[in-house]
PDB file of C-alpha atoms and ligand atoms in Angstrom:
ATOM      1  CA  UNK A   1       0.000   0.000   0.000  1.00 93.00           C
ATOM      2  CA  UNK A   2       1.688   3.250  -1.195  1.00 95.00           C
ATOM      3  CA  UNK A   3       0.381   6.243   1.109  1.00 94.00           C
ATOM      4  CA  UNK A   4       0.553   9.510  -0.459  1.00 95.00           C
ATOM      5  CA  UNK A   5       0.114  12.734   1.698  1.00 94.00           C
ATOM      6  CA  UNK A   6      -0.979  15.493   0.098  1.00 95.00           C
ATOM      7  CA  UNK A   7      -1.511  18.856   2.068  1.00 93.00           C
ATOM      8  CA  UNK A   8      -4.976  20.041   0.938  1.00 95.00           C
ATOM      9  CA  UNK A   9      -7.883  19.229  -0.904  1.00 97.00           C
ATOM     10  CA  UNK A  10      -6.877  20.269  -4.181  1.00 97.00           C
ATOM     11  CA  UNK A  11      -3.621  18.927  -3.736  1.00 97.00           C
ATOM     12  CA  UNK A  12      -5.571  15.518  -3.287  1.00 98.00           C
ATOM     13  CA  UNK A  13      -7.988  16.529  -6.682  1.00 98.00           C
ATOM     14  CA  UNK A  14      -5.465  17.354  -8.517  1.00 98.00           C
ATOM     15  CA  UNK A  15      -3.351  13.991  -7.324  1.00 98.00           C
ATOM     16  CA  UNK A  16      -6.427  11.710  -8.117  1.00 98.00           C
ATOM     17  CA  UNK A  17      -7.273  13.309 -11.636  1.00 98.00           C
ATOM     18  CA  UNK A  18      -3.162  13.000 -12.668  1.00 98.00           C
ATOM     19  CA  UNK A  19      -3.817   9.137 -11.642  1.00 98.00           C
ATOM     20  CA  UNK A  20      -6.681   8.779 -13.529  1.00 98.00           C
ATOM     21  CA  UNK A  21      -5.085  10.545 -16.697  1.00 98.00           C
ATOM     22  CA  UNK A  22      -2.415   8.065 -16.976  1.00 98.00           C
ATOM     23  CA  UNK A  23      -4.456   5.238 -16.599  1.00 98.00           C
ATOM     24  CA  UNK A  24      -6.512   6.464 -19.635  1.00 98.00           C
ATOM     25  CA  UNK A  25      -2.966   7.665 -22.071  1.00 98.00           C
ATOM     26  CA  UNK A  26      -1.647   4.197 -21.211  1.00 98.00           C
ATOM     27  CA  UNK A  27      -5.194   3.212 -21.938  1.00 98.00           C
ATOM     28  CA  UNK A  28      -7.048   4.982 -23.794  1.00 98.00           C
ATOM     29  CA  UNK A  29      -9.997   1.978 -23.380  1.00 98.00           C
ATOM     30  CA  UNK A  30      -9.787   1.895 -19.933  1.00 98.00           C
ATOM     31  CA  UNK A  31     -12.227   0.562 -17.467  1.00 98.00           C
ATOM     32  CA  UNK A  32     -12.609   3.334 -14.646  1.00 98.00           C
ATOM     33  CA  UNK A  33     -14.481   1.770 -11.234  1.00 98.00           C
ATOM     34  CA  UNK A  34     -16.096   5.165  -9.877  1.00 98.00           C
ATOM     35  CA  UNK A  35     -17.131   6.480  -6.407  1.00 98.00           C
ATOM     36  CA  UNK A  36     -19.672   9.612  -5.032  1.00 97.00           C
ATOM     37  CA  UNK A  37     -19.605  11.389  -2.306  1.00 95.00           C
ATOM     38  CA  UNK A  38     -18.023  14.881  -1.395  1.00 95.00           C
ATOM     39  CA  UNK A  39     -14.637  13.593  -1.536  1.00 97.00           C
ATOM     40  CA  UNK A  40     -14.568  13.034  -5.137  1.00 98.00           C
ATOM     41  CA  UNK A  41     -16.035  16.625  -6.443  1.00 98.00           C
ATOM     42  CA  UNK A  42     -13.053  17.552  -6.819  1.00 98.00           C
ATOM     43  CA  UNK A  43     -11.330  15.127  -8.924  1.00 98.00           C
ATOM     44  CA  UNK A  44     -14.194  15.101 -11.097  1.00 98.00           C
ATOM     45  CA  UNK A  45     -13.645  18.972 -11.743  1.00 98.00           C
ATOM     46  CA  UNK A  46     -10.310  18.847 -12.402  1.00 98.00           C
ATOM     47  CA  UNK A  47     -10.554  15.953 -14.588  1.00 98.00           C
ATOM     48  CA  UNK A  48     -13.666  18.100 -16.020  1.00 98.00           C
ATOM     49  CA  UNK A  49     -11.296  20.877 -16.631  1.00 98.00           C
ATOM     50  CA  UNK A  50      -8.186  18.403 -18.351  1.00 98.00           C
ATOM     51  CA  UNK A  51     -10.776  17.148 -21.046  1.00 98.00           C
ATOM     52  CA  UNK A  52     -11.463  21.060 -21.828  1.00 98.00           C
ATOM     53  CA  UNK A  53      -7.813  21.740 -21.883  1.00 98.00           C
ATOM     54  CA  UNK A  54      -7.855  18.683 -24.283  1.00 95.00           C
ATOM     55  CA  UNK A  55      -5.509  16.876 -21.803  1.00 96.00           C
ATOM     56  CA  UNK A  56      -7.743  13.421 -21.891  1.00 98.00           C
ATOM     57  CA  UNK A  57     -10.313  11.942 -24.340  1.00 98.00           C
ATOM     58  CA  UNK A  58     -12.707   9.799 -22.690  1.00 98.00           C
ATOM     59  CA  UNK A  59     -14.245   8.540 -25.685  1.00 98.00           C
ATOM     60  CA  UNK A  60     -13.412   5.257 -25.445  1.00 98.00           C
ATOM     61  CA  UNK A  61     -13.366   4.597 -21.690  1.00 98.00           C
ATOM     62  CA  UNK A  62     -15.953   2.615 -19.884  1.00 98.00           C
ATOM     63  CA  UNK A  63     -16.980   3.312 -16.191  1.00 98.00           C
ATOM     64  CA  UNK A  64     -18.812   1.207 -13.345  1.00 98.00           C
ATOM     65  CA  UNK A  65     -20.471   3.270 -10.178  1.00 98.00           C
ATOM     66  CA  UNK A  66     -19.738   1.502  -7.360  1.00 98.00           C
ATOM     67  CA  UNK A  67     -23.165   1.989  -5.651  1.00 97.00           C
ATOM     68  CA  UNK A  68     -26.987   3.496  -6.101  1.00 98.00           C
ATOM     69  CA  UNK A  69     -29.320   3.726  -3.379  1.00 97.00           C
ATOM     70  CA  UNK A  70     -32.294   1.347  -3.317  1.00 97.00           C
ATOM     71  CA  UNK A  71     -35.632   2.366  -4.694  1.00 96.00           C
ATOM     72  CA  UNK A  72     -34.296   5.988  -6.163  1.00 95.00           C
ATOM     73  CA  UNK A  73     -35.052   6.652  -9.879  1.00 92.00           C
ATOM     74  CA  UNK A  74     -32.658   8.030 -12.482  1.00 90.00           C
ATOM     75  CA  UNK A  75     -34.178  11.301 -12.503  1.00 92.00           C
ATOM     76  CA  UNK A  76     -34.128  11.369  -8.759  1.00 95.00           C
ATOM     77  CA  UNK A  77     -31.775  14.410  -8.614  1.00 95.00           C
ATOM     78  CA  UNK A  78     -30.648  12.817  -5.213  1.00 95.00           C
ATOM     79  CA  UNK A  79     -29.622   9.325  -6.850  1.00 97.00           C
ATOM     80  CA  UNK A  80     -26.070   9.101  -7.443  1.00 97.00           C
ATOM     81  CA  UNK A  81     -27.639   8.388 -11.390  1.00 97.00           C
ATOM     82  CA  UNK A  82     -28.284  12.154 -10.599  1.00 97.00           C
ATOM     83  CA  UNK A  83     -25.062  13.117  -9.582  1.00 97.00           C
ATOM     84  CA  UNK A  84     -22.513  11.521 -11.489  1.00 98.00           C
ATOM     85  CA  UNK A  85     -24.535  12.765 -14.531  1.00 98.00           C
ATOM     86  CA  UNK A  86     -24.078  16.778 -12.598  1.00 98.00           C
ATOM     87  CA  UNK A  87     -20.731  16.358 -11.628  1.00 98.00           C
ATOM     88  CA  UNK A  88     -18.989  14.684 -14.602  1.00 98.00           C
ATOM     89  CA  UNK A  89     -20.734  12.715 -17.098  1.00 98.00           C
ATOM     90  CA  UNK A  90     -22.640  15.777 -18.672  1.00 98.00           C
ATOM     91  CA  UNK A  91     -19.033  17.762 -19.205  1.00 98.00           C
ATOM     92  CA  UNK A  92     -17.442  15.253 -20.892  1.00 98.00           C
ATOM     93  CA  UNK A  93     -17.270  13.076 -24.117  1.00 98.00           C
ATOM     94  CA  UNK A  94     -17.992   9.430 -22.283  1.00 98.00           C
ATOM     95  CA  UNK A  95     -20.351   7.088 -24.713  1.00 98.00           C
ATOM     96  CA  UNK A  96     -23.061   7.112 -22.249  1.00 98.00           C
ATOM     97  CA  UNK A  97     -23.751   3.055 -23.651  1.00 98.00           C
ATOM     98  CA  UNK A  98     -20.217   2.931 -21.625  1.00 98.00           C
ATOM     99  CA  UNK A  99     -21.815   4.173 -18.058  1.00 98.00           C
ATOM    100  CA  UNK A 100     -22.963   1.805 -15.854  1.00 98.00           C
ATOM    101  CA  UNK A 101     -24.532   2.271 -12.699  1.00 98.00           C
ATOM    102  CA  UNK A 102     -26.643  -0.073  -9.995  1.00 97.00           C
ATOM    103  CA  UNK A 103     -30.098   0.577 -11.295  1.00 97.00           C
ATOM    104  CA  UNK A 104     -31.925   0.657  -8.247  1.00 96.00           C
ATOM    105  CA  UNK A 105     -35.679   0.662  -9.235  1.00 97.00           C
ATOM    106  CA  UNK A 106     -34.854  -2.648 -10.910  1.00 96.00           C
ATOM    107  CA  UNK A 107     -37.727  -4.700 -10.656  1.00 95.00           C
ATOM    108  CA  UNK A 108     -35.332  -7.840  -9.891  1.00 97.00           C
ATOM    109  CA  UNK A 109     -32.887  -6.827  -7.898  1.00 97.00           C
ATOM    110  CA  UNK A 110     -30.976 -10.116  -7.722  1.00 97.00           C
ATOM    111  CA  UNK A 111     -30.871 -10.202 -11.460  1.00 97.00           C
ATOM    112  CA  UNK A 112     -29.745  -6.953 -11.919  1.00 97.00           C
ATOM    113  CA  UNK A 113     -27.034  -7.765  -9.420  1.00 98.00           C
ATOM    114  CA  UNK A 114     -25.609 -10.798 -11.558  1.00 98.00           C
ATOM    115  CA  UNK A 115     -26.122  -8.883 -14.449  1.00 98.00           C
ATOM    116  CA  UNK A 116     -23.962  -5.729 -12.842  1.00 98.00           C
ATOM    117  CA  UNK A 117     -21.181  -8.191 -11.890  1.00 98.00           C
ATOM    118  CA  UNK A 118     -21.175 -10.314 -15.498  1.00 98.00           C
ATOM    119  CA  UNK A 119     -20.440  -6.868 -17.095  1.00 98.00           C
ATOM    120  CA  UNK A 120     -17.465  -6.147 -15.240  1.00 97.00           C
ATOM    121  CA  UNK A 121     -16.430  -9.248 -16.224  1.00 96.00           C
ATOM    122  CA  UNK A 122     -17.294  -9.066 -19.975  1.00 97.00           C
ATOM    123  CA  UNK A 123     -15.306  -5.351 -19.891  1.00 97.00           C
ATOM    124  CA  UNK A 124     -12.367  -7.305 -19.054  1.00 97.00           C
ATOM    125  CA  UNK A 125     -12.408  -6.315 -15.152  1.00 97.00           C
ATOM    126  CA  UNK A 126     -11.530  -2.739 -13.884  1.00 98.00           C
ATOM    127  CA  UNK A 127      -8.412  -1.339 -14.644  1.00 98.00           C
ATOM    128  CA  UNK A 128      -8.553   1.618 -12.170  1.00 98.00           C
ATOM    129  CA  UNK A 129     -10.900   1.361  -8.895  1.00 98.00           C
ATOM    130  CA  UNK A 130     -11.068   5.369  -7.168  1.00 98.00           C
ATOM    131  CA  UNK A 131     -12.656   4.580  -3.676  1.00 98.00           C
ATOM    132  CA  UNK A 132     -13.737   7.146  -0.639  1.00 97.00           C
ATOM    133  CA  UNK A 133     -14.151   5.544   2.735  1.00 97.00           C
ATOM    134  CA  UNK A 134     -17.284   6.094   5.593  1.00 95.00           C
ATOM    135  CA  UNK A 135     -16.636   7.056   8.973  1.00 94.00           C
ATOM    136  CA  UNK A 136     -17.137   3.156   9.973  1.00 95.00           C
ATOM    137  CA  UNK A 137     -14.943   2.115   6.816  1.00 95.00           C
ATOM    138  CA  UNK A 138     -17.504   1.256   4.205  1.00 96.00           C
ATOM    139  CA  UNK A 139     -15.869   1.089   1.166  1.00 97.00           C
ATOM    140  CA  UNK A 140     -18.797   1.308  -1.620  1.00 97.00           C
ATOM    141  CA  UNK A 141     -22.053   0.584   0.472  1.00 96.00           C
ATOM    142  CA  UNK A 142     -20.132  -2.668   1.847  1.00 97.00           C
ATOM    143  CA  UNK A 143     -20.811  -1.876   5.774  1.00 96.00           C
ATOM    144  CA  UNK A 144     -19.092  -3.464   8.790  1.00 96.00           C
ATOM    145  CA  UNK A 145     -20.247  -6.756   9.473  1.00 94.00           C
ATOM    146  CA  UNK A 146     -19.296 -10.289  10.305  1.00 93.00           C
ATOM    147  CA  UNK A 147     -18.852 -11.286   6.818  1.00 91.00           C
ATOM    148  CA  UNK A 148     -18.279  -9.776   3.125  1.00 89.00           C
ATOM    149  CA  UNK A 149     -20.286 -10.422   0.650  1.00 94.00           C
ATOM    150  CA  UNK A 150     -18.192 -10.882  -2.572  1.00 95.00           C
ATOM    151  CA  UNK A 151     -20.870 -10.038  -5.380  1.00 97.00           C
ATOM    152  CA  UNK A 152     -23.013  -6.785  -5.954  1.00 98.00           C
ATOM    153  CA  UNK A 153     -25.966  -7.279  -3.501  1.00 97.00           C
ATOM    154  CA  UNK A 154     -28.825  -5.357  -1.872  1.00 97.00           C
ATOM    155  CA  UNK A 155     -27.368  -3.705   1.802  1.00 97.00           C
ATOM    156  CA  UNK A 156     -29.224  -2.482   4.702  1.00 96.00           C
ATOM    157  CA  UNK A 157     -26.906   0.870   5.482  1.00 95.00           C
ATOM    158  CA  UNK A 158     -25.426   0.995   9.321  1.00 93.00           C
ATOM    159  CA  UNK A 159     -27.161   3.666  11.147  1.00 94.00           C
ATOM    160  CA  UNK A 160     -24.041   5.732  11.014  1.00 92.00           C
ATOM    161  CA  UNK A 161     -24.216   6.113   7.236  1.00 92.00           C
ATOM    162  CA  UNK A 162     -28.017   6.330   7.445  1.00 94.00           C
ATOM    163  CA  UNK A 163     -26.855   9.514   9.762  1.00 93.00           C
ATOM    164  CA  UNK A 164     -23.813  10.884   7.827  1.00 90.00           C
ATOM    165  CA  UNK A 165     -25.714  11.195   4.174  1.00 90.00           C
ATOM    166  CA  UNK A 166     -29.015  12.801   5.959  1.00 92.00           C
ATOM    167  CA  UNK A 167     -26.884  16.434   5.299  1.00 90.00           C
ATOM    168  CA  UNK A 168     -27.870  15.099   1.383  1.00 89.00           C
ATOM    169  CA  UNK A 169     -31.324  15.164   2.104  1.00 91.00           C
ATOM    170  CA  UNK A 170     -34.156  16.778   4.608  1.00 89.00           C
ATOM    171  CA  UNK A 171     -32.936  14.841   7.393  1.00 90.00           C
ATOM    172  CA  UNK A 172     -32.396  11.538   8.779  1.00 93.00           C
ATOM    173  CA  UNK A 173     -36.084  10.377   8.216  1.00 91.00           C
ATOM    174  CA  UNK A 174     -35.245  11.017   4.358  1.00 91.00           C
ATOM    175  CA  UNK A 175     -31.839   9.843   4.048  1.00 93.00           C
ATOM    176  CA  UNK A 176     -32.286   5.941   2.253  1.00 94.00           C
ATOM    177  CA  UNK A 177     -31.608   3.117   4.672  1.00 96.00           C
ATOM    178  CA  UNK A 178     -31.010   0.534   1.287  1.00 97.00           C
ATOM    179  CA  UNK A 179     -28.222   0.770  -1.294  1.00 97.00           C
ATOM    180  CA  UNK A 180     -26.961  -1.419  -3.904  1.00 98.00           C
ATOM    181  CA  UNK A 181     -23.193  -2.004  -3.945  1.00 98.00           C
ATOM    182  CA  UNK A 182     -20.536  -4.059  -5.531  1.00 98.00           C
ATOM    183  CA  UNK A 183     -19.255  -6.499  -3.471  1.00 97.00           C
ATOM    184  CA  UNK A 184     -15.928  -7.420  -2.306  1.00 94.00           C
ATOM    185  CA  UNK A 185     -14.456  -9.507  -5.718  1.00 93.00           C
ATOM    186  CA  UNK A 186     -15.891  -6.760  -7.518  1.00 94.00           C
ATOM    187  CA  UNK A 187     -13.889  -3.671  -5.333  1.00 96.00           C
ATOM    188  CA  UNK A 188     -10.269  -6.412  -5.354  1.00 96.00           C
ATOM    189  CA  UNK A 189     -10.533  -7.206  -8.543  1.00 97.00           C
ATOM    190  CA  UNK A 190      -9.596  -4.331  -9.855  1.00 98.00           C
ATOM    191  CA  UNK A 191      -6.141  -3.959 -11.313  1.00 98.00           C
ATOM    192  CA  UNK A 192      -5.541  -0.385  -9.295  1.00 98.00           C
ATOM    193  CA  UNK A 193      -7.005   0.982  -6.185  1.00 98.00           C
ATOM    194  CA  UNK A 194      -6.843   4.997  -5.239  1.00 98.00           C
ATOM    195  CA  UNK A 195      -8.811   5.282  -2.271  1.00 98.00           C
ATOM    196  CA  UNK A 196      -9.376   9.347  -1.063  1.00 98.00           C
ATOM    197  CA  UNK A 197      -9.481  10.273   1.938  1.00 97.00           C
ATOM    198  CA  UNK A 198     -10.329  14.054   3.086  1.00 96.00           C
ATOM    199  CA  UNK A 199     -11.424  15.804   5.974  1.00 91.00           C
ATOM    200  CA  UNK A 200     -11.132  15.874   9.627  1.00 91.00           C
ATOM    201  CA  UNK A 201     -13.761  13.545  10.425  1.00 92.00           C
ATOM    202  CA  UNK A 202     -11.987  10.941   8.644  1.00 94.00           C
ATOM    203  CA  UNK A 203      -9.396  10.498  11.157  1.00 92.00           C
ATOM    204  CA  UNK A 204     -10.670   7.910  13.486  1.00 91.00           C
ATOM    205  CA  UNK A 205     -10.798   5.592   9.724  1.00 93.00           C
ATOM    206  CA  UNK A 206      -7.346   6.197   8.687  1.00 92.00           C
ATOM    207  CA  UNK A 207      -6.449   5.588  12.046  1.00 90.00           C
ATOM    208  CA  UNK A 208      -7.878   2.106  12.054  1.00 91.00           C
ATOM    209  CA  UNK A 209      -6.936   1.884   8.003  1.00 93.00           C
ATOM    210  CA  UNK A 210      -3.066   2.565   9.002  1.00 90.00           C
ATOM    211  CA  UNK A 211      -2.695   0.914  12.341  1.00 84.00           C
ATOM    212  CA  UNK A 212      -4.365  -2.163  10.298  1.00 67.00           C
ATOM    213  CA  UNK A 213      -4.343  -4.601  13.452  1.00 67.00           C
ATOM    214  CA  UNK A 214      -6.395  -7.282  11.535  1.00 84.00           C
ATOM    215  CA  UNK A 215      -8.255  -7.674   8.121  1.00 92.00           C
ATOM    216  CA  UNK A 216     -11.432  -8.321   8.536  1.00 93.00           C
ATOM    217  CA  UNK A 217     -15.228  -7.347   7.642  1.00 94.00           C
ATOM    218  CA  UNK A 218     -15.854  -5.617  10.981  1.00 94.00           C
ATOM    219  CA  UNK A 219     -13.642  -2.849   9.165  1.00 95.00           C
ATOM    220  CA  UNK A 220     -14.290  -3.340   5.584  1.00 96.00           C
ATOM    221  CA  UNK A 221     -11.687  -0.924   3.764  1.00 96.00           C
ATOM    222  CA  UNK A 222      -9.146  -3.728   6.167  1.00 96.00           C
ATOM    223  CA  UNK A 223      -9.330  -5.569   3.161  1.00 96.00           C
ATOM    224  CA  UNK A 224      -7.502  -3.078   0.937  1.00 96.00           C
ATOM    225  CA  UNK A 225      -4.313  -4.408   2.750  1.00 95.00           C
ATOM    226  CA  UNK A 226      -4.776  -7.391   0.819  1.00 94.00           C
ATOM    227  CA  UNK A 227      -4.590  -6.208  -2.840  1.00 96.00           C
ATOM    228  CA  UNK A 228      -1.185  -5.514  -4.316  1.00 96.00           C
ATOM    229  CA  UNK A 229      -1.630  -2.012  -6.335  1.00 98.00           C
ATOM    230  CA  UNK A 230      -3.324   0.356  -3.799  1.00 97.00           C
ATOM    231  CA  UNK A 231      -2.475   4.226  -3.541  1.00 97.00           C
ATOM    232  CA  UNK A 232      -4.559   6.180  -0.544  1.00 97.00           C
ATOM    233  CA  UNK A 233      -4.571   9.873  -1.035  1.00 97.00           C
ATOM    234  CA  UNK A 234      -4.705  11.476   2.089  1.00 96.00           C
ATOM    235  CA  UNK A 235      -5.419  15.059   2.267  1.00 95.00           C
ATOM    236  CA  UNK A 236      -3.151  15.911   6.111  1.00 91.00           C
ATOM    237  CA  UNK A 237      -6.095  17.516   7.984  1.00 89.00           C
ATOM    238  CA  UNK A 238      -7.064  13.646   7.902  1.00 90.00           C
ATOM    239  CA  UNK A 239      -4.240  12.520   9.955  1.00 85.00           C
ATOM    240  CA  UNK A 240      -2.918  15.635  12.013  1.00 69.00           C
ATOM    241  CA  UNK A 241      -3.647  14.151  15.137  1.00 60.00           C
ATOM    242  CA  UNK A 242      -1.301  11.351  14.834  1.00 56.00           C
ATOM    243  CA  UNK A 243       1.681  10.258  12.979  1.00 59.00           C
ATOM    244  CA  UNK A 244       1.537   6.729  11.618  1.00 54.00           C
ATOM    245  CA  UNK A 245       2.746   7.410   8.310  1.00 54.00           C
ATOM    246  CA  UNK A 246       6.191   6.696   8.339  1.00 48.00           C
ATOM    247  CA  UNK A 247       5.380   3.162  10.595  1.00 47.00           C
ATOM    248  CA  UNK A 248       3.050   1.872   8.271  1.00 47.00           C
ATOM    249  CA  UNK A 249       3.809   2.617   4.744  1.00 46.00           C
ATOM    250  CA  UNK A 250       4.490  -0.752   3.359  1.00 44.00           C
TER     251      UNK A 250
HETATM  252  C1  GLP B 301     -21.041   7.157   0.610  1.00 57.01           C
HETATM  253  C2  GLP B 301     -20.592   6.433  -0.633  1.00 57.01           C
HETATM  254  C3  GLP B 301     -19.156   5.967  -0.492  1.00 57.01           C
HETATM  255  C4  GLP B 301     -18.306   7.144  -0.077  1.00 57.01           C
HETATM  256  C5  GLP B 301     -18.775   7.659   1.260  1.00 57.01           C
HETATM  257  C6  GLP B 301     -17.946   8.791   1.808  1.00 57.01           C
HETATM  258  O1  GLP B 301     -21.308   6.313   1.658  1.00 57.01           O
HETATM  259  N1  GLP B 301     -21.386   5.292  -0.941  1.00 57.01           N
HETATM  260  O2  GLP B 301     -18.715   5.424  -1.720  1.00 57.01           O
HETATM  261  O3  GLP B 301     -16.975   6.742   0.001  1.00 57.01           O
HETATM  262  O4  GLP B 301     -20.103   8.105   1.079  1.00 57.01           O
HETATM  263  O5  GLP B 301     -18.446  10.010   1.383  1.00 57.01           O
HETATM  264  P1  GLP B 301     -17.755  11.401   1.575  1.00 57.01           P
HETATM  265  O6  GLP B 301     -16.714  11.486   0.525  1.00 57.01           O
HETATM  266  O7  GLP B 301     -18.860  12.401   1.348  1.00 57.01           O
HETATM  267  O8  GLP B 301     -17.203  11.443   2.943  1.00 57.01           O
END
């Protein structure tokens, strides 16, 4: 695991989109695994900004949403359909037959779920996975629990993410307790992992990321210790109350 510490938020944006640029010269066919969030906005306006500079060509690249909440429409302007489609789709030159995204009004859920993961598959598997983490380390929608699922599936949400995304909606009573996320195989599969990491209230995460006393599903971003090709982008606000770095860079 390569730990990069940048020392503010654009610093991390601009870090992330450089990644994500030379994963698509190298490639310009790329498959790009792709997160939502705050953390993100920023990457996707810098990378927003390279395509008007002319600086990458997304033409031919192919992109899989890592999760959608459970029972929200497209045009739900809350669904992450919504805002991937705000934040980046709409200002660049992607196919949009080469987005994909949980639908999560499916009628079978199950199906659409096998059907999510055989696509990966068929695309040749993901060659660059960008990943934010939850307070409780979610990575995706996969919460803490006693075991991972592997495949895209159907999740209840832990009360503490139920709680943290209410500030995207009119409150905890509206904030979706349902998501559907790609599983485990689909999240380590991927060739490359950049997981982002910004803000204060991410410390108590990197702390339990960095110290990594066991992998396990109780603390599912654990896993990420596993995988052989992982950058985290840390922005320093995220880890000024401690200094692990230097013990646990691997
Ligand atoms: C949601 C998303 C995750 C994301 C997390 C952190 O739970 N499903 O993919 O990593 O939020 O979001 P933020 O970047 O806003 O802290």
């Amino acid at each position: 695991m390569i730990i990069n510490v940048v020392r503010n938020y654009c610093e991390l944006s601009k870090t992330a989109a450089d990644v994500v640029q030379s994963v698509i010269i190298n490639k310009p066919n790329a498959v790009l695994g792709l997160p939502t969030g705050s953390t993100p906005i920023g990457m996707y306006n810098e990378l927003i900004r390279m395509y008007r500079e002319r600086n990458i060509d997304f033409s031919e690249v192919t992109t899989f949403n890592l999760d959608e909440y459970y029972g929200m429409s497209y045009e739900n302007e809350k669904s992450y359909h919504y805002y991937m489609q705000r934040n980046f789709f709409s200002h660049i030159n992607i196919n949009p037959s080469n987005i994909n995204i949980p639908n999560g009004i499916a009628k079978d859920i199950e199906k659409e779920c096998i059907a999510y993961d055989m696509k990966i598959k068929e695309c040749g598997g993901i060659d660059l996975l960008i990943l934010g983490i939850g307070h409780n380390g979610h990575i995706g929608f996969n919460e803490p629990s006693n075991e991972m699922i592997m495949n895209t599936h159907l999740t209840n949400l832990a009360e503490e993410t139920v709680m943290a995304n209410a500030r995207f909606f009119k409150g905890h009573d509206e904030s979706p307790e349902k998501a559907i996320t790609m599983g485990l195989e689909g999240i380590m599969s991927s060739r490359q992992i950049m997981l982002l990491v910004n803000g204060k209230d991410k410390t108590a995460a990197v702390r339990r990321l960095l110290t990594r006393d066991k992998v396990s599903p109780e603390f599912p971003a654990s896993f990420l210790h596993v995988h052989n090709n992982v950058m985290v982008v840390i922005n320093e606000d995220a880890i000024e109350e401690f200094n692990l770095i230097h013990k646990h860079i691997s």
